[in-house]
Amino acid sequence: MTAKPKVQRIHPDIKDIWLVTRVVQITLGFSLGLYLYTYGIFFFEKFGGEGSPQALKLTALIYMIMFFVELFAEVPTGAIGDFIGRKKTVMVSFVFRSLFFFCLAWVPFINSVTGAFLISLLAVFCFAFGYTFYSGSFIAWVVDSIRERNIKEGHGSVLARSYSILFLTQIIGAAIGLSLYLSGYIFYAFALGFIVCILCAFFCGVVMKETKSLDFHQGKLSFQKSATRMKNIIVNGFHICFKNPAVTYLMVMYAAFMFLTHVVEYLWPVAMKTNFGAGRMSPYWFLIVFAALVLTFIGAKTLEQINHTHTVNGEREKVPNVKLWRWFIIVSFVMSVPVILLGRLVMDGKMNLWFFIITIALNQFGYGFLRPCYETLVNNYIPTQHSQERATIMSFASMLSNLFLIVLMLPSSGQTGATTAIGWIIPSGILVGLALILHLFMTRYQKKIGELPLRPVGQNYD
């Protein structure tokens, strides 16, 4: 009996693209883990800690400045990527990330609060630009590079698998970062982050190949011509965002689930401390951090499996948009409904630790699934003739997410630490409401363009 041939998870014709994608996501995940769970408390301690009334205010101010910079830089940096090329902007993003770690590495040696605040402020500026130059541009590079190869299974399997790797390496980075922080050697975590990011920038410069089918600027830059070209890119991207119904619905859903993710991620330590007396670095804190990371990885792995197992006549092909959208809605409910129930328990004075932990874990599972699922779907619906504006279009969604965060973060925080989970009903309720309403509109649109009844192979639509 002949053994059934093993289906490769990554198509052999895009192994060069997969190499770059894998290295970039490994670097990004590992560096995220090094700082993400320590730099907030690190800032708080450097600004005076619990004995200083200004410490919390300065820490909050640092975060708010970072959010505002990201809000206003998102679309222009996406347009830069669509203008000069995605390879260059990805390289720039990792240079900014390395500068972020370089600044953080200096903060432990600064004794004055003012000096620590100023260097920390410079660090978050570098982080914000590193984030926005990367946001949209790298995914656009992956999608259009694969599109040029005419691979039947599309970009979905690569995106899902790359996020699995990102979240897995984030667990490793978090373990190292937390260990160094608890040992009093946080400087080495930041130094390690600097090294891996600058090495990744060099790697992209040498190995990453620019998309050939798109018209990126070459040669000298003229301010007037560059400004006109970027303005046209932004205008065209804006038109696609709000004239293509599927892209609009997905952008709004992205902003909603990212808003919920950020609110829960930033505030669950406060809720745990005030309700259960278990603060940062306690056993329960470690349990939630690593359980959340593992569930995020499982979420991405679930989507990867959906992509991997979808075949037509025995051959791997792109998962239909209708199927992906249904999974998107289901996971949105899995992510948000437990948060609403948790808020209700707090209102009734019946907060339960294990339900609290499960809620955080499911929230992170949802993020791990929905992030690559969104990026797969929205790029399926962006018309091929507008590939030149792809990074800009995706940046509009990130900008909308930051706008949600800035406008609604305060009311979503609750009135006290003990009741902060009540405030979480706002972002979770928004996500549930939008999922119910937009599912109806998306289904109607999918019928209009012929995706329903379900067809075996997805495609781009105007």
Coordinates of C-alpha atoms in Angstrom, one line a residue:
M1 CA 0.0 0.0 0.0
T2 CA 1.5 3.3 -1.1
A3 CA 1.9 5.9 1.7
K4 CA 0.0 9.1 1.3
P5 CA 2.5 11.9 0.5
K6 CA 3.0 14.5 3.2
V7 CA 1.5 17.8 2.4
Q8 CA 4.0 20.6 2.9
R9 CA 2.9 23.4 5.2
I10 CA 4.8 26.0 3.1
H11 CA 4.7 25.8 -0.7
P12 CA 8.3 25.1 -2.0
D13 CA 8.0 28.0 -4.5
I14 CA 7.9 30.6 -1.7
K15 CA 10.6 29.3 0.6
D16 CA 12.7 32.4 0.2
I17 CA 9.7 34.5 1.3
W18 CA 9.1 32.1 4.1
L19 CA 12.7 32.4 5.3
V20 CA 12.4 36.2 5.6
T21 CA 9.0 36.0 7.2
R22 CA 10.2 33.4 9.7
V23 CA 13.3 35.4 10.8
V24 CA 11.3 38.7 11.0
Q25 CA 8.5 37.1 13.1
I26 CA 11.1 35.3 15.4
T27 CA 12.9 38.6 16.0
L28 CA 9.6 40.5 16.6
G29 CA 8.2 37.9 19.0
F30 CA 11.4 37.4 20.9
S31 CA 12.0 41.1 21.3
L32 CA 8.3 41.7 22.4
G33 CA 8.7 39.1 25.1
L34 CA 11.9 40.7 26.4
Y35 CA 10.2 44.0 27.4
L36 CA 6.4 43.7 27.1
Y37 CA 5.8 42.3 30.6
T38 CA 8.4 44.3 32.4
Y39 CA 8.8 47.8 30.9
G40 CA 5.6 49.2 32.5
I41 CA 6.6 48.3 36.0
F42 CA 10.2 49.2 35.2
F43 CA 9.0 52.8 34.2
F44 CA 6.9 52.9 37.4
E45 CA 9.9 52.1 39.6
K46 CA 12.2 54.5 37.9
F47 CA 9.7 57.3 38.3
G48 CA 9.6 56.8 42.1
G49 CA 7.5 53.6 42.6
E50 CA 4.8 53.3 45.2
G51 CA 6.3 55.9 47.4
S52 CA 5.9 58.6 44.8
P53 CA 2.5 60.1 43.8
Q54 CA 3.9 61.1 40.4
A55 CA 5.1 57.6 39.4
L56 CA 1.8 56.3 38.2
K57 CA 1.0 59.6 36.4
L58 CA 4.3 59.7 34.6
T59 CA 3.9 56.1 33.6
A60 CA 0.4 56.7 32.2
L61 CA 1.7 59.8 30.4
I62 CA 4.4 57.8 28.7
Y63 CA 1.7 55.4 27.4
M64 CA -0.6 58.1 26.3
I65 CA 2.2 59.9 24.3
M66 CA 3.1 56.6 22.7
F67 CA -0.6 56.0 21.6
F68 CA -0.9 59.6 20.2
V69 CA 2.4 59.2 18.2
E70 CA 1.1 55.9 16.8
L71 CA -2.3 57.4 16.0
F72 CA -0.8 60.2 13.8
A73 CA 2.1 58.3 12.4
E74 CA 0.2 55.2 11.2
V75 CA -1.1 56.3 7.8
P76 CA 1.9 58.5 6.8
T77 CA 4.4 55.6 7.5
G78 CA 2.2 53.2 5.6
A79 CA 2.2 55.6 2.7
I80 CA 6.0 55.8 2.9
G81 CA 6.1 52.0 2.6
D82 CA 3.9 52.1 -0.5
F83 CA 6.0 54.9 -1.9
I84 CA 9.7 53.9 -1.4
G85 CA 9.2 50.2 -0.9
R86 CA 8.2 47.8 1.9
K87 CA 11.7 46.4 2.3
K88 CA 13.2 49.8 3.2
T89 CA 10.4 50.6 5.7
V90 CA 10.7 47.2 7.4
M91 CA 14.5 47.8 7.8
V92 CA 13.8 51.3 9.2
S93 CA 11.3 49.8 11.6
F94 CA 13.9 47.5 13.1
V95 CA 16.4 50.3 13.4
F96 CA 13.8 52.3 15.4
R97 CA 13.1 49.2 17.5
S98 CA 16.9 48.8 18.2
L99 CA 17.0 52.5 19.3
F100 CA 14.0 51.8 21.6
F101 CA 16.0 49.1 23.3
F102 CA 19.2 51.2 23.3
C103 CA 17.4 54.0 25.2
L104 CA 15.8 51.5 27.6
A105 CA 19.2 50.1 28.4
W106 CA 20.4 53.5 29.6
V107 CA 17.5 54.1 31.9
P108 CA 18.7 51.8 34.8
F109 CA 21.9 53.9 35.1
I110 CA 20.0 57.3 35.4
N111 CA 19.3 58.3 39.0
S112 CA 17.1 61.4 38.5
V113 CA 13.4 61.0 37.8
T114 CA 13.5 63.8 35.2
G115 CA 16.4 62.2 33.3
A116 CA 14.8 58.8 33.4
F117 CA 11.5 60.2 32.1
L118 CA 13.2 62.1 29.2
I119 CA 15.1 59.0 28.1
S120 CA 12.0 56.8 28.5
L121 CA 10.1 59.4 26.4
L122 CA 12.7 59.1 23.7
A123 CA 12.4 55.4 23.9
V124 CA 8.6 55.3 23.4
F125 CA 8.9 57.7 20.4
C126 CA 11.4 55.2 18.8
F127 CA 9.0 52.4 19.7
A128 CA 6.0 54.2 18.1
F129 CA 7.8 54.8 14.9
G130 CA 9.2 51.3 14.9
Y131 CA 5.7 49.9 15.3
T132 CA 4.1 52.1 12.6
F133 CA 6.8 51.6 10.0
Y134 CA 6.3 47.9 10.5
S135 CA 2.5 47.9 10.7
G136 CA 1.0 47.2 7.3
S137 CA 4.3 47.3 5.4
F138 CA 5.6 43.9 6.3
I139 CA 2.3 42.1 5.8
A140 CA 1.9 44.0 2.5
W141 CA 5.3 42.7 1.4
V142 CA 4.4 39.1 2.3
V143 CA 1.0 39.3 0.5
D144 CA 2.3 40.9 -2.7
S145 CA 5.4 38.8 -2.8
I146 CA 3.3 35.6 -2.7
R147 CA 0.7 37.0 -5.1
E148 CA 3.5 37.4 -7.7
R149 CA 4.2 33.6 -7.5
N150 CA 0.5 32.7 -8.2
I151 CA 0.4 30.2 -5.3
K152 CA -3.1 28.6 -5.1
E153 CA -3.2 28.5 -1.4
G154 CA -2.6 32.2 -1.2
H155 CA -1.0 34.1 1.8
G156 CA -3.3 32.8 4.5
S157 CA -1.2 29.7 5.5
V158 CA 2.0 31.8 5.6
L159 CA 0.5 34.5 7.8
A160 CA -1.1 32.0 10.3
R161 CA 2.1 30.0 10.6
S162 CA 4.3 33.1 11.0
Y163 CA 2.1 34.3 13.8
S164 CA 2.4 30.9 15.5
I165 CA 6.1 31.3 15.4
L166 CA 5.9 34.9 16.7
F167 CA 3.8 33.9 19.7
L168 CA 6.0 30.9 20.5
T169 CA 9.2 33.0 20.5
Q170 CA 7.4 35.6 22.5
I171 CA 7.0 33.0 25.3
I172 CA 10.8 32.4 25.2
G173 CA 11.5 36.1 25.2
A174 CA 9.1 36.7 28.1
A175 CA 10.8 33.9 30.2
I176 CA 14.2 35.5 29.6
G177 CA 13.0 39.0 30.2
L178 CA 11.2 38.2 33.4
S179 CA 14.1 36.2 34.7
L180 CA 16.5 39.0 34.1
Y181 CA 14.1 41.5 35.6
L182 CA 13.6 39.5 38.8
S183 CA 17.4 39.0 39.1
G184 CA 18.1 42.7 38.8
Y185 CA 19.7 42.4 35.4
I186 CA 17.0 44.1 33.2
F187 CA 19.8 45.9 31.4
Y188 CA 20.8 42.7 29.7
A189 CA 17.3 42.0 28.4
F190 CA 17.2 45.5 26.8
A191 CA 20.8 45.0 25.4
L192 CA 19.7 41.6 23.9
G193 CA 16.7 43.3 22.3
F194 CA 19.0 45.9 20.8
I195 CA 21.3 43.3 19.3
V196 CA 18.6 41.1 17.8
C197 CA 16.7 44.0 16.2
I198 CA 19.8 45.6 14.6
L199 CA 20.8 42.1 13.3
C200 CA 17.3 41.7 11.8
A201 CA 17.6 45.1 10.1
F202 CA 20.9 44.0 8.5
F203 CA 19.3 40.6 7.6
C204 CA 16.4 42.3 5.8
G205 CA 18.8 44.6 3.9
V206 CA 20.7 41.6 2.6
V207 CA 18.2 38.8 2.1
M208 CA 14.8 40.5 1.7
K209 CA 13.8 41.2 -2.0
E210 CA 11.4 44.0 -2.9
T211 CA 8.2 43.2 -4.7
K212 CA 8.8 43.4 -8.4
S213 CA 5.4 44.0 -9.8
L214 CA 4.8 47.3 -7.9
D215 CA 6.1 50.8 -8.8
F216 CA 8.3 52.0 -5.9
H217 CA 10.3 55.2 -6.1
Q218 CA 13.9 54.9 -7.3
G219 CA 16.6 57.5 -7.3
K220 CA 16.7 61.0 -5.7
L221 CA 13.8 62.3 -3.7
S222 CA 12.0 65.5 -4.7
F223 CA 10.0 66.9 -1.8
Q224 CA 7.1 68.3 -4.0
K225 CA 6.9 65.1 -6.2
S226 CA 7.2 62.9 -3.1
A227 CA 4.5 64.7 -1.2
T228 CA 2.2 64.6 -4.2
R229 CA 2.7 60.9 -4.7
M230 CA 2.2 60.1 -1.0
K231 CA -0.9 62.2 -1.0
N232 CA -2.3 60.2 -3.9
I233 CA -1.5 57.0 -2.2
I234 CA -3.3 58.1 1.0
V235 CA -6.3 59.3 -0.9
N236 CA -6.6 56.1 -2.9
G237 CA -6.1 54.0 0.2
F238 CA -8.8 55.9 2.0
H239 CA -11.2 55.4 -0.9
I240 CA -10.7 51.6 -0.8
C241 CA -11.1 51.6 3.0
F242 CA -14.6 53.2 2.8
K243 CA -15.8 52.3 -0.7
N244 CA -15.1 48.6 -0.4
P245 CA -17.7 47.3 2.1
A246 CA -15.8 44.1 3.0
V247 CA -12.6 46.1 3.8
T248 CA -14.7 48.6 5.9
Y249 CA -16.4 45.9 7.9
L250 CA -13.1 44.1 8.6
M251 CA -11.4 47.4 9.6
V252 CA -14.1 48.2 12.1
M253 CA -14.0 44.6 13.5
Y254 CA -10.2 44.8 13.8
A255 CA -10.4 48.1 15.7
A256 CA -13.0 46.5 18.1
F257 CA -11.1 43.3 18.9
M258 CA -7.8 45.1 19.2
F259 CA -9.4 47.6 21.6
L260 CA -10.7 44.8 23.8
T261 CA -7.4 43.1 23.7
H262 CA -5.5 46.2 24.8
V263 CA -8.0 47.1 27.6
V264 CA -7.9 43.6 29.1
E265 CA -4.1 43.2 28.6
Y266 CA -3.3 46.6 30.3
L267 CA -5.8 46.3 33.2
W268 CA -6.0 42.7 34.3
P269 CA -3.0 43.0 36.7
V270 CA -4.9 45.9 38.4
A271 CA -8.1 43.8 38.7
M272 CA -6.2 40.8 40.0
K273 CA -4.3 42.8 42.7
T274 CA -7.4 44.7 44.0
N275 CA -9.8 41.7 44.0
F276 CA -7.5 38.8 45.0
G277 CA -4.4 40.5 46.6
A278 CA -2.2 38.8 44.0
G279 CA 0.1 41.5 42.5
R280 CA 2.7 41.4 39.9
M281 CA 5.3 38.6 40.1
S282 CA 3.0 36.5 42.3
P283 CA 2.4 32.8 41.2
Y284 CA -1.0 33.8 39.8
W285 CA 0.5 36.6 37.8
F286 CA 3.0 34.2 36.2
L287 CA 0.2 31.7 35.6
I288 CA -1.9 34.2 33.7
V289 CA 1.0 35.7 31.7
F290 CA 2.2 32.3 30.4
A291 CA -1.3 30.8 30.1
A292 CA -2.2 33.8 28.0
L293 CA 0.9 33.5 25.8
V294 CA 0.2 29.7 25.3
L295 CA -3.4 30.4 24.4
T296 CA -2.4 33.1 22.0
F297 CA -0.1 30.6 20.3
I298 CA -2.9 28.0 20.2
G299 CA -5.2 30.6 18.6
A300 CA -2.8 31.2 15.7
K301 CA -2.1 27.5 15.5
T302 CA -5.8 26.8 15.1
L303 CA -6.0 29.2 12.2
E304 CA -2.9 27.6 10.7
Q305 CA -4.6 24.2 10.9
I306 CA -7.7 25.5 9.2
N307 CA -5.5 26.7 6.3
H308 CA -3.4 23.6 6.2
T309 CA -6.4 21.2 6.0
H310 CA -8.4 23.0 3.4
T311 CA -8.1 21.1 0.1
V312 CA -10.0 20.9 -3.2
N313 CA -9.7 17.7 -5.1
G314 CA -6.8 16.7 -2.9
E315 CA -4.8 19.9 -3.5
R316 CA -4.2 22.7 -1.0
E317 CA -6.0 25.9 -2.0
K318 CA -7.0 29.2 -0.5
V319 CA -9.6 29.0 2.3
P320 CA -12.8 30.6 1.0
N321 CA -13.5 34.1 2.4
V322 CA -16.9 32.9 3.6
K323 CA -15.4 30.2 5.8
L324 CA -12.8 32.5 7.2
W325 CA -15.4 35.2 8.0
R326 CA -17.6 32.7 9.9
W327 CA -14.6 31.6 12.0
F328 CA -13.8 35.2 12.6
I329 CA -17.3 35.9 14.0
I330 CA -17.3 32.7 16.1
V331 CA -13.9 33.5 17.7
S332 CA -15.0 37.2 18.3
F333 CA -17.8 35.8 20.5
V334 CA -15.5 33.3 22.2
M335 CA -13.2 36.3 23.0
S336 CA -15.8 38.8 24.2
V337 CA -18.7 37.0 25.8
P338 CA -16.7 35.7 28.8
V339 CA -15.5 39.3 29.4
I340 CA -19.1 40.5 29.6
L341 CA -20.0 37.7 32.1
L342 CA -16.9 38.6 34.2
G343 CA -18.1 42.2 34.3
R344 CA -21.5 41.0 35.4
L345 CA -20.0 38.9 38.2
V346 CA -18.1 41.9 39.5
M347 CA -21.4 43.9 39.5
D348 CA -23.0 41.2 41.6
G349 CA -19.9 41.0 43.9
K350 CA -19.2 37.4 42.9
M351 CA -15.7 37.7 41.3
N352 CA -14.1 34.3 40.9
L353 CA -10.4 33.8 40.4
W354 CA -10.5 30.8 38.1
F355 CA -13.2 32.4 35.9
F356 CA -11.0 35.5 35.8
I357 CA -8.0 33.5 34.6
I358 CA -10.1 31.6 32.0
T359 CA -11.5 34.9 30.7
I360 CA -8.0 36.4 30.2
A361 CA -6.8 33.2 28.5
L362 CA -9.8 33.1 26.1
N363 CA -9.3 36.8 25.3
Q364 CA -5.7 36.0 24.3
F365 CA -6.8 33.0 22.3
G366 CA -9.1 35.3 20.4
Y367 CA -6.3 37.7 19.7
G368 CA -4.0 34.9 18.5
F369 CA -6.6 33.7 16.0
L370 CA -8.2 37.0 14.9
R371 CA -5.0 39.0 14.2
P372 CA -3.8 36.7 11.3
C373 CA -7.3 35.9 10.3
Y374 CA -8.1 39.6 9.8
E375 CA -4.8 40.2 7.9
T376 CA -5.7 37.2 5.6
L377 CA -9.2 38.3 5.0
V378 CA -8.6 42.0 4.4
N379 CA -5.9 41.3 1.9
N380 CA -8.2 38.9 0.1
Y381 CA -10.7 41.7 -0.4
I382 CA -8.2 44.5 -1.3
P383 CA -8.4 44.6 -5.2
T384 CA -5.2 43.5 -7.0
Q385 CA -5.1 46.8 -8.9
H386 CA -4.7 48.6 -5.5
S387 CA -1.8 46.5 -4.2
Q388 CA 0.3 49.7 -4.4
E389 CA -1.7 51.1 -1.5
R390 CA -1.9 47.9 0.5
A391 CA 0.3 49.1 3.4
T392 CA -1.6 52.4 3.7
I393 CA -5.0 50.6 3.7
M394 CA -3.9 48.4 6.5
S395 CA -2.5 51.4 8.4
F396 CA -6.0 53.0 8.4
A397 CA -7.2 50.0 10.5
S398 CA -4.4 50.4 13.0
M399 CA -5.1 54.2 13.2
L400 CA -8.8 53.4 13.9
S401 CA -7.8 51.0 16.7
N402 CA -5.6 53.6 18.3
L403 CA -8.4 56.1 18.1
F404 CA -10.8 53.7 19.9
L405 CA -8.1 53.3 22.6
I406 CA -7.5 57.0 23.1
V407 CA -11.2 58.0 23.2
L408 CA -12.7 55.0 25.1
M409 CA -9.8 53.7 27.3
L410 CA -10.8 55.9 30.3
P411 CA -14.5 54.9 30.5
S412 CA -13.5 51.3 29.9
S413 CA -11.2 51.3 32.9
G414 CA -14.0 51.3 35.4
Q415 CA -14.2 53.6 38.5
T416 CA -11.8 51.7 40.8
G417 CA -9.3 48.9 40.6
A418 CA -11.7 46.5 42.2
T419 CA -14.5 47.2 39.7
T420 CA -12.3 47.8 36.5
A421 CA -13.8 44.6 35.0
I422 CA -17.2 46.3 34.8
G423 CA -15.6 48.9 32.5
W424 CA -14.5 46.0 30.2
I425 CA -18.1 45.5 29.3
I426 CA -17.8 48.5 27.0
P427 CA -15.2 47.1 24.6
S428 CA -16.6 43.6 24.8
G429 CA -20.1 44.8 24.2
I430 CA -18.9 46.9 21.3
L431 CA -17.3 43.8 19.8
V432 CA -20.4 41.6 20.3
G433 CA -22.7 44.3 18.9
L434 CA -20.5 44.8 15.8
A435 CA -20.1 41.1 15.2
L436 CA -23.9 40.7 15.1
I437 CA -24.6 43.7 12.9
L438 CA -21.6 43.4 10.5
H439 CA -22.1 39.7 10.0
L440 CA -25.5 40.5 8.5
F441 CA -24.0 43.1 6.2
M442 CA -21.0 41.0 5.2
T443 CA -23.2 38.0 4.4
R444 CA -25.3 40.3 2.2
Y445 CA -22.2 41.6 0.4
Q446 CA -20.8 38.1 0.0
K447 CA -24.1 37.1 -1.8
K448 CA -23.9 40.2 -3.9
I449 CA -20.4 39.4 -5.2
G450 CA -21.1 35.7 -5.6
E451 CA -19.2 34.2 -2.7
L452 CA -22.4 32.8 -1.4
P453 CA -23.3 30.0 -2.1
L454 CA -19.9 28.9 -0.9
R455 CA -17.3 28.6 -3.7
P456 CA -14.2 26.4 -3.3
V457 CA -11.6 29.1 -4.2
G458 CA -11.5 32.7 -2.9
Q459 CA -10.3 35.6 -5.0
N460 CA -9.9 39.4 -4.9
Y461 CA -13.0 41.5 -5.4
D462 CA -13.5 45.2 -6.2

